[in-house]
Coordinates of C-alpha atoms and ligand atoms in Angstrom, one line a residue:
X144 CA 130.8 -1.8 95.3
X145 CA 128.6 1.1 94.6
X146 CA 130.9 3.9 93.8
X147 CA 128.3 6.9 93.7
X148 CA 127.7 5.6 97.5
X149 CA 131.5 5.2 98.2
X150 CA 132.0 9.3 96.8
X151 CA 128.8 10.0 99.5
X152 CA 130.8 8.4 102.1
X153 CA 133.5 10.1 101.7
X154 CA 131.8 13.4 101.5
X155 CA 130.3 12.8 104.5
X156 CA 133.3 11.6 106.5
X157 CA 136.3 13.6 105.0
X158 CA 134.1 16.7 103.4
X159 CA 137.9 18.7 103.4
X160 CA 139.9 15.9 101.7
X161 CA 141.2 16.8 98.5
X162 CA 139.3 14.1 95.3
X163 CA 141.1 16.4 92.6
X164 CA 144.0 18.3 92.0
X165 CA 145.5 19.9 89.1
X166 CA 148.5 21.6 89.6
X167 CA 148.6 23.4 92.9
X168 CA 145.8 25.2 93.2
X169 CA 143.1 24.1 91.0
X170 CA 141.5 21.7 93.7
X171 CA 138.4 20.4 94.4
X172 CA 137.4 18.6 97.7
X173 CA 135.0 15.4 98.1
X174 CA 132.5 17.7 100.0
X175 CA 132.4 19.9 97.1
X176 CA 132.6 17.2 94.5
X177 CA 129.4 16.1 96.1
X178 CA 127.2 19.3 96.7
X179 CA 128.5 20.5 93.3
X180 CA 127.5 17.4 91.2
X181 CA 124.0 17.4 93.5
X182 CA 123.2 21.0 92.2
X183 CA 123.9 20.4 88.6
X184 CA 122.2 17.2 89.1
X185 CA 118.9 19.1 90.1
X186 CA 119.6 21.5 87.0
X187 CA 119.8 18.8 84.6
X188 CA 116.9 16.5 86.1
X189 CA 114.9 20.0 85.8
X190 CA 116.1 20.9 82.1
X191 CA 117.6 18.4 80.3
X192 CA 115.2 15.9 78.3
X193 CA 113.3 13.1 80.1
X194 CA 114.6 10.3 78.2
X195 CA 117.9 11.3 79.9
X196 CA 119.8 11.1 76.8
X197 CA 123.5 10.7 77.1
X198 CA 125.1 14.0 77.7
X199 CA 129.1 14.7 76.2
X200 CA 131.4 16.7 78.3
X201 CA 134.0 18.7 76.8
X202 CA 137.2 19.9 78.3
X203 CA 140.6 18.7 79.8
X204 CA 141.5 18.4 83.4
X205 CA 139.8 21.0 85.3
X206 CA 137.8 19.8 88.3
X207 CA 134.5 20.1 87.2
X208 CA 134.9 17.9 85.0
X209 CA 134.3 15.3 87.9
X210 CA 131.5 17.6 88.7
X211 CA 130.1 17.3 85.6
X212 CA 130.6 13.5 85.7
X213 CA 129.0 12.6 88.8
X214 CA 126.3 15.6 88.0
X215 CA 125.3 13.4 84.9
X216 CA 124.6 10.0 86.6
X217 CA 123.1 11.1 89.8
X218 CA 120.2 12.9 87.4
X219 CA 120.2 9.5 85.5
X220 CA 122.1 9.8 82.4
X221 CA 125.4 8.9 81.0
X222 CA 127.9 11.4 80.3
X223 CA 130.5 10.8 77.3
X224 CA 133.6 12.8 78.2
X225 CA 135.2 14.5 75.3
X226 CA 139.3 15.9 75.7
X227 CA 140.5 19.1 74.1
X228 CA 143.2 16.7 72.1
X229 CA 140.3 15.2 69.9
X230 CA 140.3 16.8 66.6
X231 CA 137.2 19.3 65.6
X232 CA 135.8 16.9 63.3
X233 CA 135.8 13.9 65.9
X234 CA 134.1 16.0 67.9
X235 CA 131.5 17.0 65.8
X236 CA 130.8 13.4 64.4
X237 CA 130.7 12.6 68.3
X238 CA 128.3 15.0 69.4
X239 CA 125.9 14.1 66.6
X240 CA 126.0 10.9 67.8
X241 CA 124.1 11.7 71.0
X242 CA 121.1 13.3 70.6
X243 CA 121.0 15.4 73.7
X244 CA 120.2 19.0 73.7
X245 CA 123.1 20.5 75.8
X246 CA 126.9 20.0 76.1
X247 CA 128.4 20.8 79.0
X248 CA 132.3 22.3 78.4
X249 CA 134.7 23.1 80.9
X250 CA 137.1 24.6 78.0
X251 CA 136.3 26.9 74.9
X252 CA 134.7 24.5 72.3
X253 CA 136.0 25.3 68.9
X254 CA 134.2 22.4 66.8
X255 CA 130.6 22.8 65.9
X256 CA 127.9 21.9 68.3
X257 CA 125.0 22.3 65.9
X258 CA 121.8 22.4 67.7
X259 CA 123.2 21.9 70.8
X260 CA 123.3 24.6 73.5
X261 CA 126.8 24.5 75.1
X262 CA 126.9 24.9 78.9
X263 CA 130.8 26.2 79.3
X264 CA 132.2 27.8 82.7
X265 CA 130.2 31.1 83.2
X266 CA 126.8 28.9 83.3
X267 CA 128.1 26.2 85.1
X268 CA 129.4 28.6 87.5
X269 CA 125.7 30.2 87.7
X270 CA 124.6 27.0 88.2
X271 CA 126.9 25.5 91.3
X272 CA 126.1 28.7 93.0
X273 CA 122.6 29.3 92.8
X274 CA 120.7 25.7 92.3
X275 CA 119.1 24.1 95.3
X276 CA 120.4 20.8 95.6
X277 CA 117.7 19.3 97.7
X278 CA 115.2 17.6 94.5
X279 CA 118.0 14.6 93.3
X280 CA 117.4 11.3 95.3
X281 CA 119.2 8.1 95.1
X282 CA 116.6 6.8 93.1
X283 CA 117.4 9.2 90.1
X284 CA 120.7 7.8 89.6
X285 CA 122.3 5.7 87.0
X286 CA 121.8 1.9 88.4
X287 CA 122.7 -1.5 87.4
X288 CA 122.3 -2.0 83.8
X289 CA 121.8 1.3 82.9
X290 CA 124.8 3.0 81.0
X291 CA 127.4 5.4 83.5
X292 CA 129.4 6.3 80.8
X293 CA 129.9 6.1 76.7
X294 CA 133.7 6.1 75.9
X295 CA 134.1 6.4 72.4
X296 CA 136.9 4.6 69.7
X297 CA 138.1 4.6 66.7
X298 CA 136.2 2.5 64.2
X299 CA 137.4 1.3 61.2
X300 CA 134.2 3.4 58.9
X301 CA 135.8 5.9 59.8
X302 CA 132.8 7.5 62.3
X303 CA 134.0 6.7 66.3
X304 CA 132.0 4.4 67.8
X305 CA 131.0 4.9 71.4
X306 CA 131.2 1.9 73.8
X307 CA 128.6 1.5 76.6
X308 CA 129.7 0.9 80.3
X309 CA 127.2 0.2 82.7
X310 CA 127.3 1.4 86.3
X311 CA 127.4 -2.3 87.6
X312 CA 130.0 -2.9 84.8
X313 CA 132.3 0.2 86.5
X314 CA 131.1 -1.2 89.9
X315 CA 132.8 -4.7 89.5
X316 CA 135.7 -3.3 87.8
X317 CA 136.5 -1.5 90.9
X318 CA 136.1 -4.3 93.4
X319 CA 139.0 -5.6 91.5
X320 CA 141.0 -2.7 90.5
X321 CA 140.9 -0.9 94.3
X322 CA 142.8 -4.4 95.3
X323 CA 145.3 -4.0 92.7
X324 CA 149.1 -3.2 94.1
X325 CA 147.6 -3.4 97.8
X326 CA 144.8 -3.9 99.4
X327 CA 141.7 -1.1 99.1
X328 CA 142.0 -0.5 103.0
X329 CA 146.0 0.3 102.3
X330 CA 145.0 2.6 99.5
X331 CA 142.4 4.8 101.8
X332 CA 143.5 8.8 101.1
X333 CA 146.4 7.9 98.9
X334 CA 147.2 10.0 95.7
X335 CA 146.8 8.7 92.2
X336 CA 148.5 10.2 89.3
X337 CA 146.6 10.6 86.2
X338 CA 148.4 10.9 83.2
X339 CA 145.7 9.9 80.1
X340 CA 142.9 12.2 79.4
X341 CA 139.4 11.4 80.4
X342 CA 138.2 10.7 77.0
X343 CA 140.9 7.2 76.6
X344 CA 139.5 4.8 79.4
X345 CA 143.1 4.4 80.7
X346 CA 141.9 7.1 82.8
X347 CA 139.1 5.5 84.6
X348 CA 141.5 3.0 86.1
X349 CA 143.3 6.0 88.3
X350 CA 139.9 8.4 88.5
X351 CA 137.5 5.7 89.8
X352 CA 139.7 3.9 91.6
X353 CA 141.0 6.9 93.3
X354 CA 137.5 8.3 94.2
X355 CA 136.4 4.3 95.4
X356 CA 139.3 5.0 97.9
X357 CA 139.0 8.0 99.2
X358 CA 142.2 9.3 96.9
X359 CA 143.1 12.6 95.5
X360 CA 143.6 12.2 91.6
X361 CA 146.6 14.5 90.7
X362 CA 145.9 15.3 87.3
X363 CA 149.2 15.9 84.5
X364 CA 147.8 18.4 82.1
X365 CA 149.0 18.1 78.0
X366 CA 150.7 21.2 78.5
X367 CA 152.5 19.9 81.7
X368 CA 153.4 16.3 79.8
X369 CA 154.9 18.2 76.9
X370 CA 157.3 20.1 78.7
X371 CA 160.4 17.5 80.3
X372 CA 160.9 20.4 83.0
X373 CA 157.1 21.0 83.7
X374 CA 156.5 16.8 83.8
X375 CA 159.4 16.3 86.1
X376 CA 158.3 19.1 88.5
X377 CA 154.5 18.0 88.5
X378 CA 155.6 14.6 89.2
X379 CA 157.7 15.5 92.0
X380 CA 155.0 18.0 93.9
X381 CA 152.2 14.8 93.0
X382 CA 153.6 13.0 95.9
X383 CA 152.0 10.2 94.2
X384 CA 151.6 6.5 95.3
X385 CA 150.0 5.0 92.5
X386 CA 151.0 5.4 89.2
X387 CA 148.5 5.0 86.1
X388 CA 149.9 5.1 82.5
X389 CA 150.8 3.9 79.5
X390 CA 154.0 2.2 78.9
X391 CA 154.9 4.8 76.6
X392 CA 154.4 7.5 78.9
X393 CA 156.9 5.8 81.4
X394 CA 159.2 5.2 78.6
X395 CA 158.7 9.6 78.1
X396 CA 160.0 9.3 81.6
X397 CA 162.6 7.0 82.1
X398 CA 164.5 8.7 79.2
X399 CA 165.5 11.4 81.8
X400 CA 167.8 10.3 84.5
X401 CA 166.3 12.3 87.0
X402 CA 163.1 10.2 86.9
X403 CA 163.4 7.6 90.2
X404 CA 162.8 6.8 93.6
X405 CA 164.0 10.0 95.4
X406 CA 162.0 12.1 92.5
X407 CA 158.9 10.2 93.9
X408 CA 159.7 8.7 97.2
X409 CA 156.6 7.7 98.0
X410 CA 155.6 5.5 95.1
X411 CA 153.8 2.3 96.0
X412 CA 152.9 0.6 92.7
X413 CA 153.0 1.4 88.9
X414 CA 149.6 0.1 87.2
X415 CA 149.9 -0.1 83.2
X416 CA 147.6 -0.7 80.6
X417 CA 146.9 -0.1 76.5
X418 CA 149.5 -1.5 74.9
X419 CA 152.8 -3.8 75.8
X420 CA 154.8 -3.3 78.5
X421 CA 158.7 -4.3 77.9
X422 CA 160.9 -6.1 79.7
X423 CA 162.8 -3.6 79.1
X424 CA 161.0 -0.7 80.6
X425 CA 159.8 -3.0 83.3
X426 CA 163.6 -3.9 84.5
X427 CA 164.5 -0.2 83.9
X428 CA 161.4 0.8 86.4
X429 CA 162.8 -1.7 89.3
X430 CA 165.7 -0.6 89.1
X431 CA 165.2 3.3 89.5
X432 CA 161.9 2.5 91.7
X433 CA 162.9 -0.5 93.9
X434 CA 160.3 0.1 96.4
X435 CA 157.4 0.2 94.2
X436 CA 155.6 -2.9 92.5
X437 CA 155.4 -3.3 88.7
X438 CA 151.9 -4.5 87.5
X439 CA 150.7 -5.2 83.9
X440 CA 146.9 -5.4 83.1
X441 CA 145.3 -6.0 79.9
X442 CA 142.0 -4.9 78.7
X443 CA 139.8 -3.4 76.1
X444 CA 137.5 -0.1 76.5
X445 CA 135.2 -2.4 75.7
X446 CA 135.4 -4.3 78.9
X447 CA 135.7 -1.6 81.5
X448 CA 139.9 -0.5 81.0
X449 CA 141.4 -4.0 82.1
X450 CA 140.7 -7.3 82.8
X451 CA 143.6 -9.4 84.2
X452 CA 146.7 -8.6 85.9
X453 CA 150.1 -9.7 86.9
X454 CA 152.5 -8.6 89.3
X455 CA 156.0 -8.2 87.1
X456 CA 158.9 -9.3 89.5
X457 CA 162.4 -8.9 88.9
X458 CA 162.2 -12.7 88.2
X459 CA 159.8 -12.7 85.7
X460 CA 160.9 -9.7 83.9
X461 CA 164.6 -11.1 83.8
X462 CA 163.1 -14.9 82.7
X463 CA 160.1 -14.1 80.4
X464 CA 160.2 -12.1 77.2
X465 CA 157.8 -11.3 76.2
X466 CA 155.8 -10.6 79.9
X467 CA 152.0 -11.9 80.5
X468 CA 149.7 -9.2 80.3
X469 CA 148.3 -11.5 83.5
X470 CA 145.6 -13.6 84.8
X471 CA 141.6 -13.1 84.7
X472 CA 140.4 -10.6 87.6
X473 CA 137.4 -12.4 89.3
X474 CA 134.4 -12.4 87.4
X475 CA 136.0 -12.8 84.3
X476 CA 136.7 -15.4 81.6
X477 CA 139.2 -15.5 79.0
X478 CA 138.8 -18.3 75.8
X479 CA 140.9 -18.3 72.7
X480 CA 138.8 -19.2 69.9
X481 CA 139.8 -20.0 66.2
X482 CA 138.4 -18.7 63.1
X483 CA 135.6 -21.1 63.3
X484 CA 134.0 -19.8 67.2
X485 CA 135.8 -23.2 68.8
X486 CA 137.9 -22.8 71.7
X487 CA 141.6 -23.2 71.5
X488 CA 143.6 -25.5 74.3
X489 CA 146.2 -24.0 76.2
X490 CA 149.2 -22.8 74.3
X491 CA 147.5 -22.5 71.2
X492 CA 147.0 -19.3 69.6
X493 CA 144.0 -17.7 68.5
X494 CA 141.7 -14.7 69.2
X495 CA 141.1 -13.4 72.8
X496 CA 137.8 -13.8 74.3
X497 CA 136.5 -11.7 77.0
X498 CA 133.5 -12.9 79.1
X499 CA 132.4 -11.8 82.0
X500 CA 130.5 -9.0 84.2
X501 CA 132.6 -6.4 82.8
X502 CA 131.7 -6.8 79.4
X503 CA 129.7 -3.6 77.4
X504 CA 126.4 -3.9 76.5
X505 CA 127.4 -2.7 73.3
X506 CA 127.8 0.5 71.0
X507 CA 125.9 3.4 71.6
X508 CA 123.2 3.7 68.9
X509 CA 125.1 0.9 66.7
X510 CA 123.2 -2.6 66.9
X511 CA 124.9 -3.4 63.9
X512 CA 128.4 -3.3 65.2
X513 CA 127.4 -4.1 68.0
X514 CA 126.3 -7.9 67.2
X515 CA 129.6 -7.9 64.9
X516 CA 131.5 -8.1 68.1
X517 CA 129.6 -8.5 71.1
X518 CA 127.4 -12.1 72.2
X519 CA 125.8 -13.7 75.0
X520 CA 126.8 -16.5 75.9
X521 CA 124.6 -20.1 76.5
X522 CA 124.9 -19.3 80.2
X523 CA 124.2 -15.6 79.8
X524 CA 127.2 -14.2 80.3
X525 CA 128.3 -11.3 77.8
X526 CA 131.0 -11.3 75.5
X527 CA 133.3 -9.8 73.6
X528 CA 135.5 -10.3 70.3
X529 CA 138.9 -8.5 71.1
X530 CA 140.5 -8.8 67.6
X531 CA 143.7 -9.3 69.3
X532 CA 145.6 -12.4 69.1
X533 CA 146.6 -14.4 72.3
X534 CA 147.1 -17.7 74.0
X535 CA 146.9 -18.8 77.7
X536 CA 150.3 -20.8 80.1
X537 CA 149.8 -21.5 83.0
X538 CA 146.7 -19.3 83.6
X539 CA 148.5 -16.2 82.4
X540 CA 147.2 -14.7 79.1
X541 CA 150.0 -13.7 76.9
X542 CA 149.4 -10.9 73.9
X543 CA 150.7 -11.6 70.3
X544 CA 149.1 -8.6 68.2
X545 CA 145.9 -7.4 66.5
X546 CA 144.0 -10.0 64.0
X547 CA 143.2 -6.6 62.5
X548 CA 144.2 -3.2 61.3
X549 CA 144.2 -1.8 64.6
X550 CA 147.3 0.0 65.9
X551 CA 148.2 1.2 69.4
X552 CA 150.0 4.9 68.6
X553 CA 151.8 6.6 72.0
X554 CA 149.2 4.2 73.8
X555 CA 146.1 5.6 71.9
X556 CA 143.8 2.8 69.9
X557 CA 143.7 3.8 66.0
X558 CA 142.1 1.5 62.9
X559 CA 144.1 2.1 60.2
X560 CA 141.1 1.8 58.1
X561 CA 139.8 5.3 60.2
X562 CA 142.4 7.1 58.9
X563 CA 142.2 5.9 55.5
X564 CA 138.8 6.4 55.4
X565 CA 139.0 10.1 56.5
X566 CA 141.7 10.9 54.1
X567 CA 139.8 10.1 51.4
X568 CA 137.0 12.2 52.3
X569 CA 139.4 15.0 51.2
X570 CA 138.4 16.4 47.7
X571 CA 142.0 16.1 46.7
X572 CA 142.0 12.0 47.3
X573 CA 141.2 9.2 45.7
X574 CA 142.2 6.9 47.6
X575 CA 144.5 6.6 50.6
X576 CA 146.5 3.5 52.6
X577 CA 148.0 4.1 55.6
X578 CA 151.5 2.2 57.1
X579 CA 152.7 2.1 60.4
X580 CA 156.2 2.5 61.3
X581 CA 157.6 0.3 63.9
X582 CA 160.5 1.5 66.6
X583 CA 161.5 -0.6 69.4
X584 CA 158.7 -3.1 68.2
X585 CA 156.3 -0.6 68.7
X586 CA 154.1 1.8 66.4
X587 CA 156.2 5.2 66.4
X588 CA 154.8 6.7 63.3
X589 CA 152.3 6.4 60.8
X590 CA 152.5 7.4 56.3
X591 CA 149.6 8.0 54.4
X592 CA 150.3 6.9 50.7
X593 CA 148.0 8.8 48.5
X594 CA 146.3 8.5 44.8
X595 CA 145.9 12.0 44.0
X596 CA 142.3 13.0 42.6
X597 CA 142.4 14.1 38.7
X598 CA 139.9 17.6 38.5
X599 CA 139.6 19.2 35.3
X600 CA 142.4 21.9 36.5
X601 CA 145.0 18.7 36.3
X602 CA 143.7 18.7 32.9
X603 CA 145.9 16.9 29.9
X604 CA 149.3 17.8 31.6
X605 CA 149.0 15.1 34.2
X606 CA 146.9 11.9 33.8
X607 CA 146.7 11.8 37.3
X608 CA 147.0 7.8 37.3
X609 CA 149.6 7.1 39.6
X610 CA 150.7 11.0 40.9
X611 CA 151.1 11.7 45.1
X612 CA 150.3 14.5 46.9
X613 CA 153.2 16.2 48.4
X614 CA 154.9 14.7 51.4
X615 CA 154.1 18.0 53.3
X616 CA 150.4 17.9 52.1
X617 CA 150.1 13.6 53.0
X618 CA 151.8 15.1 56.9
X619 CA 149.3 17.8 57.0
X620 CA 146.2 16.3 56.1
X621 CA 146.7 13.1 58.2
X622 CA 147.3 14.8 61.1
X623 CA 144.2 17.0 61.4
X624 CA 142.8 13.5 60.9
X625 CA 144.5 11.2 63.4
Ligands
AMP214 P1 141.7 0.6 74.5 O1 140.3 0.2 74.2 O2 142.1 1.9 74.0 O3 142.1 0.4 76.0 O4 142.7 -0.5 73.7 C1 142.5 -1.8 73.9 C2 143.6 -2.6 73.2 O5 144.9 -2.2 73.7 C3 143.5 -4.1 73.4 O6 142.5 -4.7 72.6 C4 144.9 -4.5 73.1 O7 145.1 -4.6 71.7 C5 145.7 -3.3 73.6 N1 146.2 -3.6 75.0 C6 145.6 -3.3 76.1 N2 146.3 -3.7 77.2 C7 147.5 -4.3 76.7 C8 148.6 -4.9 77.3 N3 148.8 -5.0 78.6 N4 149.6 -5.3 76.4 C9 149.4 -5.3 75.1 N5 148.4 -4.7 74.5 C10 147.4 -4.2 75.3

C-alpha cells in the first residue's frame, strides 16, 4: 500500500466525496484534501528548512488538520500532531524537542512556542488560497524509511518521548488494518468514527484506514464527548460503519440505554485498542449491536497502533475471561522472553515481544532510549520491548499487565514515574509517589502522596519531615500535570 497514492486516487476519482467531517458542516472533500495539502506543500518545500525537520501541528479536529498532515509529508517531512487536551507545559517540552522553525496551529496556541513562528488559521488560510501548487512532485514526499509521523508518550523522566513511524511502517499497517472487520473492497466510501484525538495513535487506526479506503472520518470533538446529549446526537447523525475506540469510551456509552443498534443502524464492526476490553463490555456490545462484529487488537504506539487481532464472538466472550487481545497481523512476530532475553514456550509468561515491519525506528532525537527498548534482530528484523506482560495459546496472545509503572488512565498511556517526576519539579515538593486507583479492574483514578518542601517561611514551627500538602493542592497540582 502506498497511502499518499491511495488519497491521489481518490482525489482523482471521487474529487466531491467527503474524507472529513466534523459536525455537520465543517467538511472537507478528498479533492480538496489533495489540492489543499499540495499548496501548503509547495509553501513549506519553499520556506521551511532543507533538512526538513519534523514539523508539530497543533489543534483538535478541524479539517485542516489533515491538510496539514498530508501538507507535511508530501514536502518531505514528518509532522508530530499536537491536541488542544495536552497540557501547556507538554507542549512546550514537545515543541523543543523538534527543532523546526514553524508550527502550524489550527487552534489558538496558549503554551509557549519560543522561537518558533506559529502558522495558525489566518496564514494558513492565505496560504491554501494563494500558493501555486504546481512545484511538489512525488519524489518530494516522505518514502520508505523515512519518518511520516512522530507520535509522542509519556516517558518515565518525565520529558515525552516522541516515537518514530515510518511511511512504509504506516503503509503495512494498513494492508492489515483496511482488512480488519471486512474486506478493504467492502469498506470503499464507508464512514469511520473517530473518537481519540490525533495526538494518541488510537487515532491513526480510524484516520488512515479511513482515507486508504476512500472513507469519510466523522470526527467526535471533546466538547461533543463530554456532553451525553451532544455524544448521543453526533453518534446518531455519524451514520457510522466502523467504530474506533477505546474500551472506556464504549463503556461512556453503553452506560446510556439509548446507545444500540437503531441509534446506529448501520454499524458494521467495532475496532478497539489501548487498553483491555471486557467480557463484559464485549457481551453488553452484542447484545445492543447484534449486527456488528466485535474485534480486539493489541498494540503499542511504538509499533504502528496495533499488531494482532481477534474477532470476539458471542462464544468466546461467554467462554474465555479474560479475552485474547488476538493473533499476529501478517508481517509480524510475537515472542515472550524472560528476564534473561530467552524466549518463553507457549503458556508461559513473560514480556511481549514485538518484531516485525511495523516496528519504529526508534525515538525521535533519543538514541539512548531508544537502544533501551528497541533491537534488531539476527535476521534484521526490528524489535521492540513492550514492558507488558503476556503469554501465547493457541496462537492467540493474551495480556496480563505492565512489567512497569505504566498505567492505561480512560485509555491514555501514563508512567507513573512522569507524573512523579513533574510534581517534584514544583518548588513546594520534595518528593512525590503517585498510586493508582483501580475500578472494575481498571485505573479510574490516580493520588499524588506528597513530602512537603521545608523553606525558611516553615521556619521552627514545622520540621517539615513528614507534613503533606493539602488534599486540594496534591488535586490541583497533579492535574495541570497529568
Ligand atoms: P499506546 O502506545 O498508547 O497505544 O499504549 C500501548 C499500551 O496499551 C500497550 O503496551 C498495552 O499496555 C496497552 N494495550 C494496548 N492494546 C491493548 C489491549 N487490547 N488490551 C490490553 N492492553 C492493551
Amino acid at each position: 500500500m502506498d497511502i499518499l497514492k491511495k488519497i491521489q486516487e481518490c482525489a482523482k476519482q471521487n474529487p466531491q466525496r467527503i474524507a472529513f467531517r466534523q459536525g455537520c458542516e465543517d467538511t472537507i472533500s478528498y479533492g480538496e484534501l489533495w489540492e489543499y495539502s499540495d499548496r501548503l506543500a509547495a509553501w513549506l518545500l519553499k520556506h521551511a528548512d532543507e533538512e526538513r525537520t519534523p514539523l508539530a501541528v497543533y489543534g483538535h479536529k478541524h479539517p485542516w488538520m489533515l491538510v496539514c498532515f498530508l501538507a507535511c509529508v508530501k514536502s518531505g517531512r514528518a509532522y508530530c500532531p499536537i491536541d488542544i487536551s495536552v497540557p501547556d507545559a507538554r507542549v512546550e517540552a514537545t515543541l523543543a524537542a523538534l527543532p523546526s522553525k514553524y508550527v502550524l496551529a489550527t487552534e489558538e496556541l496558549h503554551a509557549d512556542a519560543g522561537e518558533k513562528q506559529v502558522l495558525g488559521l489566518d496564514a494558513l488560510e492565505r496560504i491554501l488560497s494563494d500558493v501555486q501548487a504546481d512545484t511538489v512532485s512525488e519524489e518530494n514526499w516522505v518514502h520508505g524509511d523515512e519518518t511520516y509521523y512522530i507520535i509522542f508518550t509519556s516517558g518515565s523522566t518525565g520529558t515525552p518521548k516522541g516515537v518514530k513511524i515510518t511511511a512504509d511502517c504506516l503503509n503495512y499497517y494498513l494492508d492489515w488494518s483496511t482488512g480488519l472487520g471486512s474486506s478493504p473492497e467492502a469498506k470503499q466510501g464507508q464512514v469511520f468514527l473517530n473518537q481519540a484525538p490525533f495526538s494518541f495513535d488510537l487515532s491513526v487506526m480510524d484516520l488512515y484506514t479511513s482515507l486508504a479506503t476512500g472513507g469519510t472520518l466523522y470526527c467526535l470533538e471533546k466538547s461533543v464527548q463530554g456532553d451525553y446529549r451532544a455524544l448521543l446526537q453526533g453518534l446518531a447523525a455519524s451514520k457510522a460503519q466502523v467504530w474506533v475506540s477505546t474500551p472506556s469510551f464504549a463503556d461512556v456509552c453503553l452506560s446510556d440505554k439509548n446507545f444500540g443498534q437503531e441509534l446506529l443502524p448501520e454499524l458494521e464492526v467495532f475496532l478497539f485498542c489501548g487498553e483491555t476490553l471486557t467480557n463484559k463490555t464485549a457481551r453488553k456490545l452484542q447484545e445492543r449491536f447484534p449486527g456488528a462484529k466485535v474485534i480486539n487488537t493489541y498494540g503499542p504506539t511504538e509499533s504502528t497502533v496495533a499488531v494482532t487481532d481477534v474477532l470476539v464472538t458471542q462464544e468466546l466472550a461467554t467462554q474465555e475471561e479474560p479475552l485474547p487481545v488476538g493473533s499476529p497481523k501478517p508481517g509480524t512476530r510475537i515472542e515472550i522472553w524472560d528476564e534473561d532475553g530467552a524466549a518463553l514456550p507457549e503458556g508461559e509468561k513473560g514480556e511481549i515481544i514485538i518484531l516485525g515491519d511495523t516496528v519504529s525506528t526508534g525515538y525521535y532525537g533519543r538514541v539512548d532510549l531508544t537502544e533501551k527498548s528497541f533491537f534488531v534482530s539476527g535476521d534484521g528484523t526490528r524489535g521492540y520491548h513492550t514492558g507488558d506482560k503476556g503469554y501465547m495459546k493457541n496462537g492467540m496472545l493474551y495480556y496480563c499487565g505492565r512489567i512497569d509503572l505504566q498505567i492505561k488512565l480512560h485509555g491514555y498511556r501514563i508512567e507513573l514515574e512522569d507524573v512523579e517526576s513533574n510534581i517534584s519539579k514544583l518548588p513546594q515538593v520534595e518528593h512525590a509517589v503517585v498510586v493508582p486507583g483501580m475500578r472494575g479492574g481498571k485505573v479510574s483514578s490516580l493520588t499524588a502522596y506528597i513530602v512537603k518542601r521545608v523553606t525558611e517561611a516553615d521556619g521552627e514551627s514545622d520540621s517539615g519531615e513528614e507534613s503533606t500538602n493539602t488534599a486540594d493542592e496534591t488535586a490541583k497540582d497533579r492535574k495541570s500535570v497529568v
